[in-house]
Short mmCIF file of C-alpha atoms in Angstrom, two decimals:
data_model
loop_
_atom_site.label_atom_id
_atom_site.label_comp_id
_atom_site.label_asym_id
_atom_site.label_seq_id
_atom_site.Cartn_x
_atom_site.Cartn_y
_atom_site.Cartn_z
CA UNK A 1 16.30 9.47 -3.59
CA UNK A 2 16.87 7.36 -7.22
CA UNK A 3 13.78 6.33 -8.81
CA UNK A 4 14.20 3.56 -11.65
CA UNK A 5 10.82 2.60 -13.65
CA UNK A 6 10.46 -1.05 -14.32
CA UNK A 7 8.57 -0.46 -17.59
CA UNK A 8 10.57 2.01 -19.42
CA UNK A 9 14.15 0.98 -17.79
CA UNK A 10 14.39 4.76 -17.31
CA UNK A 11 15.68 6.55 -13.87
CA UNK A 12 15.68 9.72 -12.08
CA UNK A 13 18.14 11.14 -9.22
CA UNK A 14 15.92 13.75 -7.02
CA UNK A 15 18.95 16.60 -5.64
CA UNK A 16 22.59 16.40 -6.09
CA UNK A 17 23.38 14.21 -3.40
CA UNK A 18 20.92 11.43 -4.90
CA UNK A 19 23.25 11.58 -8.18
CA UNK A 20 26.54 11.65 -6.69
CA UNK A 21 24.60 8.15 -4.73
CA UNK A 22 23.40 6.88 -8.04
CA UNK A 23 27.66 6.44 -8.54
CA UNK A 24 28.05 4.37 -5.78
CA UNK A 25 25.19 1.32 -6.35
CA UNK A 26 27.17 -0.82 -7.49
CA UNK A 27 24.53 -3.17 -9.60
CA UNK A 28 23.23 -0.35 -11.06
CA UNK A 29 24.35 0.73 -14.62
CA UNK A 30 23.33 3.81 -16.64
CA UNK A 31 24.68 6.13 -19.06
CA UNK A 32 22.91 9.11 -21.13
CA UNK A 33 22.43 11.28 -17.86
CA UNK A 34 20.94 14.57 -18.00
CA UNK A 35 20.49 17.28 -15.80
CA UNK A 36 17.46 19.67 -15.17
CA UNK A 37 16.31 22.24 -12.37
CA UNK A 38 12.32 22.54 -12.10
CA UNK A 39 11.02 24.79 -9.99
CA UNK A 40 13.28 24.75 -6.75
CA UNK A 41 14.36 20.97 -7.23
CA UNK A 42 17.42 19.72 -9.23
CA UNK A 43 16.61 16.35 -11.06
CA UNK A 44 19.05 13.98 -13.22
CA UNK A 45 17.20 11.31 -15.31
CA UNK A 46 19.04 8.54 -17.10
CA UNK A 47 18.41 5.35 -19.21
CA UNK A 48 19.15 2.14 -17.03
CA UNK A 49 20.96 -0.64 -18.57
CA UNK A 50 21.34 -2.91 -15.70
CA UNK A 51 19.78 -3.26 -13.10
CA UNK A 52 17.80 -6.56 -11.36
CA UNK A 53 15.87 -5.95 -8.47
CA UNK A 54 12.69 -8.43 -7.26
CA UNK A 55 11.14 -7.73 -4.06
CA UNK A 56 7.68 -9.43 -3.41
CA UNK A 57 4.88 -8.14 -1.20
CA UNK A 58 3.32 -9.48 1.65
CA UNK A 59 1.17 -12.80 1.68
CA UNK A 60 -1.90 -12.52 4.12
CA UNK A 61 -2.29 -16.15 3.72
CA UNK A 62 0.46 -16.95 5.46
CA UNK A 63 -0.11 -14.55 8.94
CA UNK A 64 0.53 -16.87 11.58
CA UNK A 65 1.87 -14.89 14.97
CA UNK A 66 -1.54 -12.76 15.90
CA UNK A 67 -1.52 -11.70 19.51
CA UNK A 68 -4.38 -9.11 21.38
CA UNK A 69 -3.34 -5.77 22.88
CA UNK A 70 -2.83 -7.92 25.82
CA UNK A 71 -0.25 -9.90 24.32
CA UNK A 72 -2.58 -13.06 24.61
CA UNK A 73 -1.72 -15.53 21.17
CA UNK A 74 -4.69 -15.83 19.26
CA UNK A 75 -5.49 -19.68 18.44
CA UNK A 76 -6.54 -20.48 14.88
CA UNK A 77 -6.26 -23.76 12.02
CA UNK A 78 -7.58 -21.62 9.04
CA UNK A 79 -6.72 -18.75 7.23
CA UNK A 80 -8.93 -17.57 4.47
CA UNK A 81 -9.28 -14.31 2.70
CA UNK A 82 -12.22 -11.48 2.80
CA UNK A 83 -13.97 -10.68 -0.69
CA UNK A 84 -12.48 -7.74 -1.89
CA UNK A 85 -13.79 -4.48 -0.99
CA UNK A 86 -16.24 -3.40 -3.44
CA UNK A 87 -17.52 -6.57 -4.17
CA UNK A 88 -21.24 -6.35 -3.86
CA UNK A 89 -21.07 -3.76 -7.45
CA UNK A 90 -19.76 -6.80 -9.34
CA UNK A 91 -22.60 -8.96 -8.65
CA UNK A 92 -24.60 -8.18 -11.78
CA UNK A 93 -21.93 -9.13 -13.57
CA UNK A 94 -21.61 -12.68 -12.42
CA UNK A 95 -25.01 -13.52 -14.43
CA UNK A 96 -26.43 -13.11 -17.81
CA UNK A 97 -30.49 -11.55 -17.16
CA UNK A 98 -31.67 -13.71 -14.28
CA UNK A 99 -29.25 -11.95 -10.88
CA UNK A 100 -29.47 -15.25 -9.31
CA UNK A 101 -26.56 -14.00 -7.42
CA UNK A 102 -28.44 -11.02 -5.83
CA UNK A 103 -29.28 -13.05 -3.11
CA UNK A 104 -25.86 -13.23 -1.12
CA UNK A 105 -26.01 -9.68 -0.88
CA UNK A 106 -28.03 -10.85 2.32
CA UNK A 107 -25.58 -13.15 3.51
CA UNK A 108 -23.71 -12.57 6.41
CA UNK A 109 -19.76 -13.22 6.08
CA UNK A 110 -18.78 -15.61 9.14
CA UNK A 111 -15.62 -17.10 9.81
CA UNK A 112 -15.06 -20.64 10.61
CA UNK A 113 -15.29 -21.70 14.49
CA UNK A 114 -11.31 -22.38 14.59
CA UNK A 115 -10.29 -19.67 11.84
CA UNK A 116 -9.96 -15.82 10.85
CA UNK A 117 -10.63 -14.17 7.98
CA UNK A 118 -7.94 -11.48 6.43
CA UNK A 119 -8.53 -8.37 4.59
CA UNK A 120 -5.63 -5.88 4.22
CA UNK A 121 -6.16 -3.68 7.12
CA UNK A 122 -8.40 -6.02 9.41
CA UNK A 123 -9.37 -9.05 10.34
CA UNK A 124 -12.90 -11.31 11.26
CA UNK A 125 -12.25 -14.16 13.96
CA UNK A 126 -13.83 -16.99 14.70
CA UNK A 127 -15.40 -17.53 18.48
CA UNK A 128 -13.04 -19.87 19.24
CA UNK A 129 -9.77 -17.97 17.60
CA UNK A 130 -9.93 -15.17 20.31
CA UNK A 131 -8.28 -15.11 23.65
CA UNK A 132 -11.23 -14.45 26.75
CA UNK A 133 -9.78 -10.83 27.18
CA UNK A 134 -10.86 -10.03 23.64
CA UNK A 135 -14.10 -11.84 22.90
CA UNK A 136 -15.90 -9.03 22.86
CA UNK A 137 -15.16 -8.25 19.33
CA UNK A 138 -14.52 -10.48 16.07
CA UNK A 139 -13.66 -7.76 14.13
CA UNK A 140 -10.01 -5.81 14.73
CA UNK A 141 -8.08 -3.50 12.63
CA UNK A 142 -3.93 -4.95 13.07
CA UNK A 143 -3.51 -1.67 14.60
CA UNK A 144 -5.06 -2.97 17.68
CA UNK A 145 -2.92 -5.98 17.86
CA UNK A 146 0.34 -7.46 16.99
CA UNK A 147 1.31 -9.26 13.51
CA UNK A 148 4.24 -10.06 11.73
CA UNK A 149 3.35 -7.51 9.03
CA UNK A 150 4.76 -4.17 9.41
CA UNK A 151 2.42 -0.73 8.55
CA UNK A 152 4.42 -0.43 5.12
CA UNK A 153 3.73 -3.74 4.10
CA UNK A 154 0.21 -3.95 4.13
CA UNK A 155 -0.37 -0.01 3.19
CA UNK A 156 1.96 -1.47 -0.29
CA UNK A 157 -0.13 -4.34 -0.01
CA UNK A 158 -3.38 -2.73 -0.11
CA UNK A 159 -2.20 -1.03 -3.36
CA UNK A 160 -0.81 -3.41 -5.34
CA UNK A 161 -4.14 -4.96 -5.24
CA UNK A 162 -6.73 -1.74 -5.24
CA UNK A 163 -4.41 -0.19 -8.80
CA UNK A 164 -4.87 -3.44 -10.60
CA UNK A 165 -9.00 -2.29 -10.57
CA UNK A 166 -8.74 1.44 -10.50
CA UNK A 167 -6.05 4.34 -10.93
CA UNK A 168 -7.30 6.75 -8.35
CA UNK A 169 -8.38 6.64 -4.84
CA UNK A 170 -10.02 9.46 -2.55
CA UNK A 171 -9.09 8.96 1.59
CA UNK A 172 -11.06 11.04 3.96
CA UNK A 173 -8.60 12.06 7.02
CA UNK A 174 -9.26 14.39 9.57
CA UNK A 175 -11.62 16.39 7.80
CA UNK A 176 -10.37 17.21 4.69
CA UNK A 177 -10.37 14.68 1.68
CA UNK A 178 -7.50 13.41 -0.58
CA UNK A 179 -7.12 11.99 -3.91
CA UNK A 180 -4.14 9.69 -4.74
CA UNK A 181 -3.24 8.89 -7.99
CA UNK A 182 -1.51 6.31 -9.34
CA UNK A 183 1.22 6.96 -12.33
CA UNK A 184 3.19 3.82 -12.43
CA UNK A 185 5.74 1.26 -10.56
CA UNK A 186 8.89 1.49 -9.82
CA UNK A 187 11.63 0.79 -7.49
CA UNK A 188 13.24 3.46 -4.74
CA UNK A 189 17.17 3.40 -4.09
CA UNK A 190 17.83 5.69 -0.65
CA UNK A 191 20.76 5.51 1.88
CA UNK A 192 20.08 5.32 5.19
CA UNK A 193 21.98 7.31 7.91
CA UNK A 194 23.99 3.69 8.44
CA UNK A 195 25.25 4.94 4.78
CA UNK A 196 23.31 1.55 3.70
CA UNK A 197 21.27 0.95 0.70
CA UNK A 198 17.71 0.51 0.97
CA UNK A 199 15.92 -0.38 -1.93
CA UNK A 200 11.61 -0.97 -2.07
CA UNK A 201 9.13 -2.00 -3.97
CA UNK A 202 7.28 2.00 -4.99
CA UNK A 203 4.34 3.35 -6.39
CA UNK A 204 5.12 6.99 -7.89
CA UNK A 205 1.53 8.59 -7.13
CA UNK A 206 0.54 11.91 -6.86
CA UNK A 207 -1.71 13.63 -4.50
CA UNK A 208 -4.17 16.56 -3.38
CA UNK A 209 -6.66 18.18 -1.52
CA UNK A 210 -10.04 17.50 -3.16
CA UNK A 211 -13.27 18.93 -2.45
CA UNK A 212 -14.77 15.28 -4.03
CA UNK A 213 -16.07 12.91 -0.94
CA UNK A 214 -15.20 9.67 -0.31
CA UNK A 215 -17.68 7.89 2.20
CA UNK A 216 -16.54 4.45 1.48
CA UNK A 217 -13.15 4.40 2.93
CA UNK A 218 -13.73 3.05 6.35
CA UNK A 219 -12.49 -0.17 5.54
CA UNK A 220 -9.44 1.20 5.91
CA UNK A 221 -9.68 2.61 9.20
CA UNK A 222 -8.62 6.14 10.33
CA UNK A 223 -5.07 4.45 11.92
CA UNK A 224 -4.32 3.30 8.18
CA UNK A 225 -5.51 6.39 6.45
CA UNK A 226 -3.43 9.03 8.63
CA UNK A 227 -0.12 6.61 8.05
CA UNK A 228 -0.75 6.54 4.21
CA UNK A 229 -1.01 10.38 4.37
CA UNK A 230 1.94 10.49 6.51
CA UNK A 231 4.00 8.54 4.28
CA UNK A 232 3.36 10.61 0.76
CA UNK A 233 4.44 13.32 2.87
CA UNK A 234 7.27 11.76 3.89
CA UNK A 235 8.28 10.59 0.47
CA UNK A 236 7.18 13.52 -1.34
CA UNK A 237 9.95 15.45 -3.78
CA UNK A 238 8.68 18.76 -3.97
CA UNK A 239 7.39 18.60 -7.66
CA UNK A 240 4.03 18.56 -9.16
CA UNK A 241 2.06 17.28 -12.07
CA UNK A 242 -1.07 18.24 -13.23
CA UNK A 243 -1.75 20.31 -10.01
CA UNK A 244 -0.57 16.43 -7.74
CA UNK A 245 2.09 16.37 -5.33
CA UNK A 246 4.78 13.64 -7.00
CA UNK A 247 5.75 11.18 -4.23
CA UNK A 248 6.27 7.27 -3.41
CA UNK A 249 4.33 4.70 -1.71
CA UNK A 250 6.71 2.13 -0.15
CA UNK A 251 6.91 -1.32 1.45
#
C-alpha cells in the first residue's frame, strides 16, 4: 500500500513489497527515500516530485437508474438534494436577534409529486416516483435498492462532505461506539491480484473504541455504519497515533 499526501507532496510505502511497487508506477517520481521499522511494521517515506492524479467523487444529482428490491424502475423528473444533516443547529445563525427562521423547524420536508430527494445514504420519494410494490414507504436507505453508486462511493462521499464541517465523527455499531478521525487527504496506490494498479481518492483517519455516545448517527443506517467499520479494518496498517488505529477511507 503507497500513500502520497496531496498537501505536502510527501509519500509513504507500508511493508517491503509496497516499496519494491512504488518502483514500478511508472508516473510516479520520488527520490530522498528513507527507511524505518515501527513497532512490527516496516515503512519507507519519500518526497514526491511527480505525480498527477484527479479522481472526483460521486454526484447525487445526477442518480438516474433507481430500481426497488423487486427490480421495478422507479419513475421520477426531479432530483433535488436533502439539507444537510445537522441542519436544524445552524438556524440561529441565519438571523441577527429576531429567529425568524425558527419556524421551519416545524416544517415537514416533502418531495415533489414526480421527484426524490437524495441524501448520502438514503433517499425521500415522491408518491408518484415509487413502483406499487413499494408504496408503502417514501423513505429507503440504497441498501434496499439498486443505484448506480457503489458502497465506496457514497461512504467517500459522505466524508468529503461531513470533514469540510468537523474533524471527528463517533458511529455506534453493534453495541460498542467508535470515533473516526480525520488527519488529512491523500491518494492510495495498491496492486490488485490482476498485478494492476488501483489508485483512489483516501482519507488517512484513525480510529477507536470510545466509551463517548453517539445517538445521532441513524442517518446513516446500521447497513452503512458496519461497511465503514469494515472498511478501516480492511485498510488498516497496523500502526497507531495518539492511541488511533492509522487506516484509509476509499472510493
Amino acid at each position: 500500500m503507497i500513500e502520497i499526501e496531496q498537501s505536502s507532496k510527501r509519500g509513504f510505502a507500508y511493508g517491503k513489497e509496497s516499496f519494491e511497487l512504488l518502483k514500478s508506477v511508472k508516473r510516479l517520481k520520488f527520490q530522498n527515500e528513507k527507511y524505518e521499522r515501527t513497532g512490527s511494521a516496516d515503512i519507507w517515506s519519500f518526497d514526491v516530485e511527480e505525480y498527477e492524479r484527479i479522481e472526483s467523487s460521486i454526484d447525487l444529482l445526477k442518480i438516474s437508474n433507481l430500481k426497488c428490491r423487486h427490480d421495478v424502475n422507479f419513475t421520477f423528473t426531479t432530483v433535488h438534494r436533502l439539507p444537510q444533516e445537522g441542519w436544524e443547529e445552524l438556524i440561529d445563525c441565519w438571523s441577527c436577534h429576531n429567529s425568524e427562521f425558527k419556524g421551519m423547524l416545524d416544517l415537514k420536508i416533502k418531495p415533489r409529486k414526480n421527484g426524490i430527494l437524495v441524501s448520502n445514504f438514503y433517499l425521500i420519494a415522491g408518491e408518484k416516483v415509487l413502483p406499487e410494490c413499494c408504496k408503502a414507504r417514501t423513505k429507503m436507505f440504497y441498501n434496499e435498492l439498486t443505484c448506480e453508486f457503489s458502497v465506496e462511493q457514497l461512504i467517500f462521499k459522505f466524508f468529503e462532505e461531513y470533514f469540510e464541517m468537523k474533524n471527528s465523527i463517533i458511529l455506534k455499531v453493534d453495541g460498542k461506539s467508535y470515533e473516526i478521525k480525520l488527519f488529512y487527504r491523500c491518494i492510495l496506490i495498491e496492486k490488485n491480484d490482476s498485478f494492476v494498479f488501483n489508485e483512489h481518492d483516501a482519507f488517512k483517519v484513525g480510529y477507536k473504541e470510545t466509551a463517548k455516545n453517539n445517538d445521532e448517527d441513524s442517518y446513516i443506517g446500521d447497513y452503512f455504519k458496519i461497511k465503514i467499520i469494515d472498511q478501516l479494518g480492511r485498510n488498516s496498517v497496523k500502526l497507531s497515533v495518539l492511541g488511533y488505529a492509522l487506516s484509509f477511507i476509499t472510493q
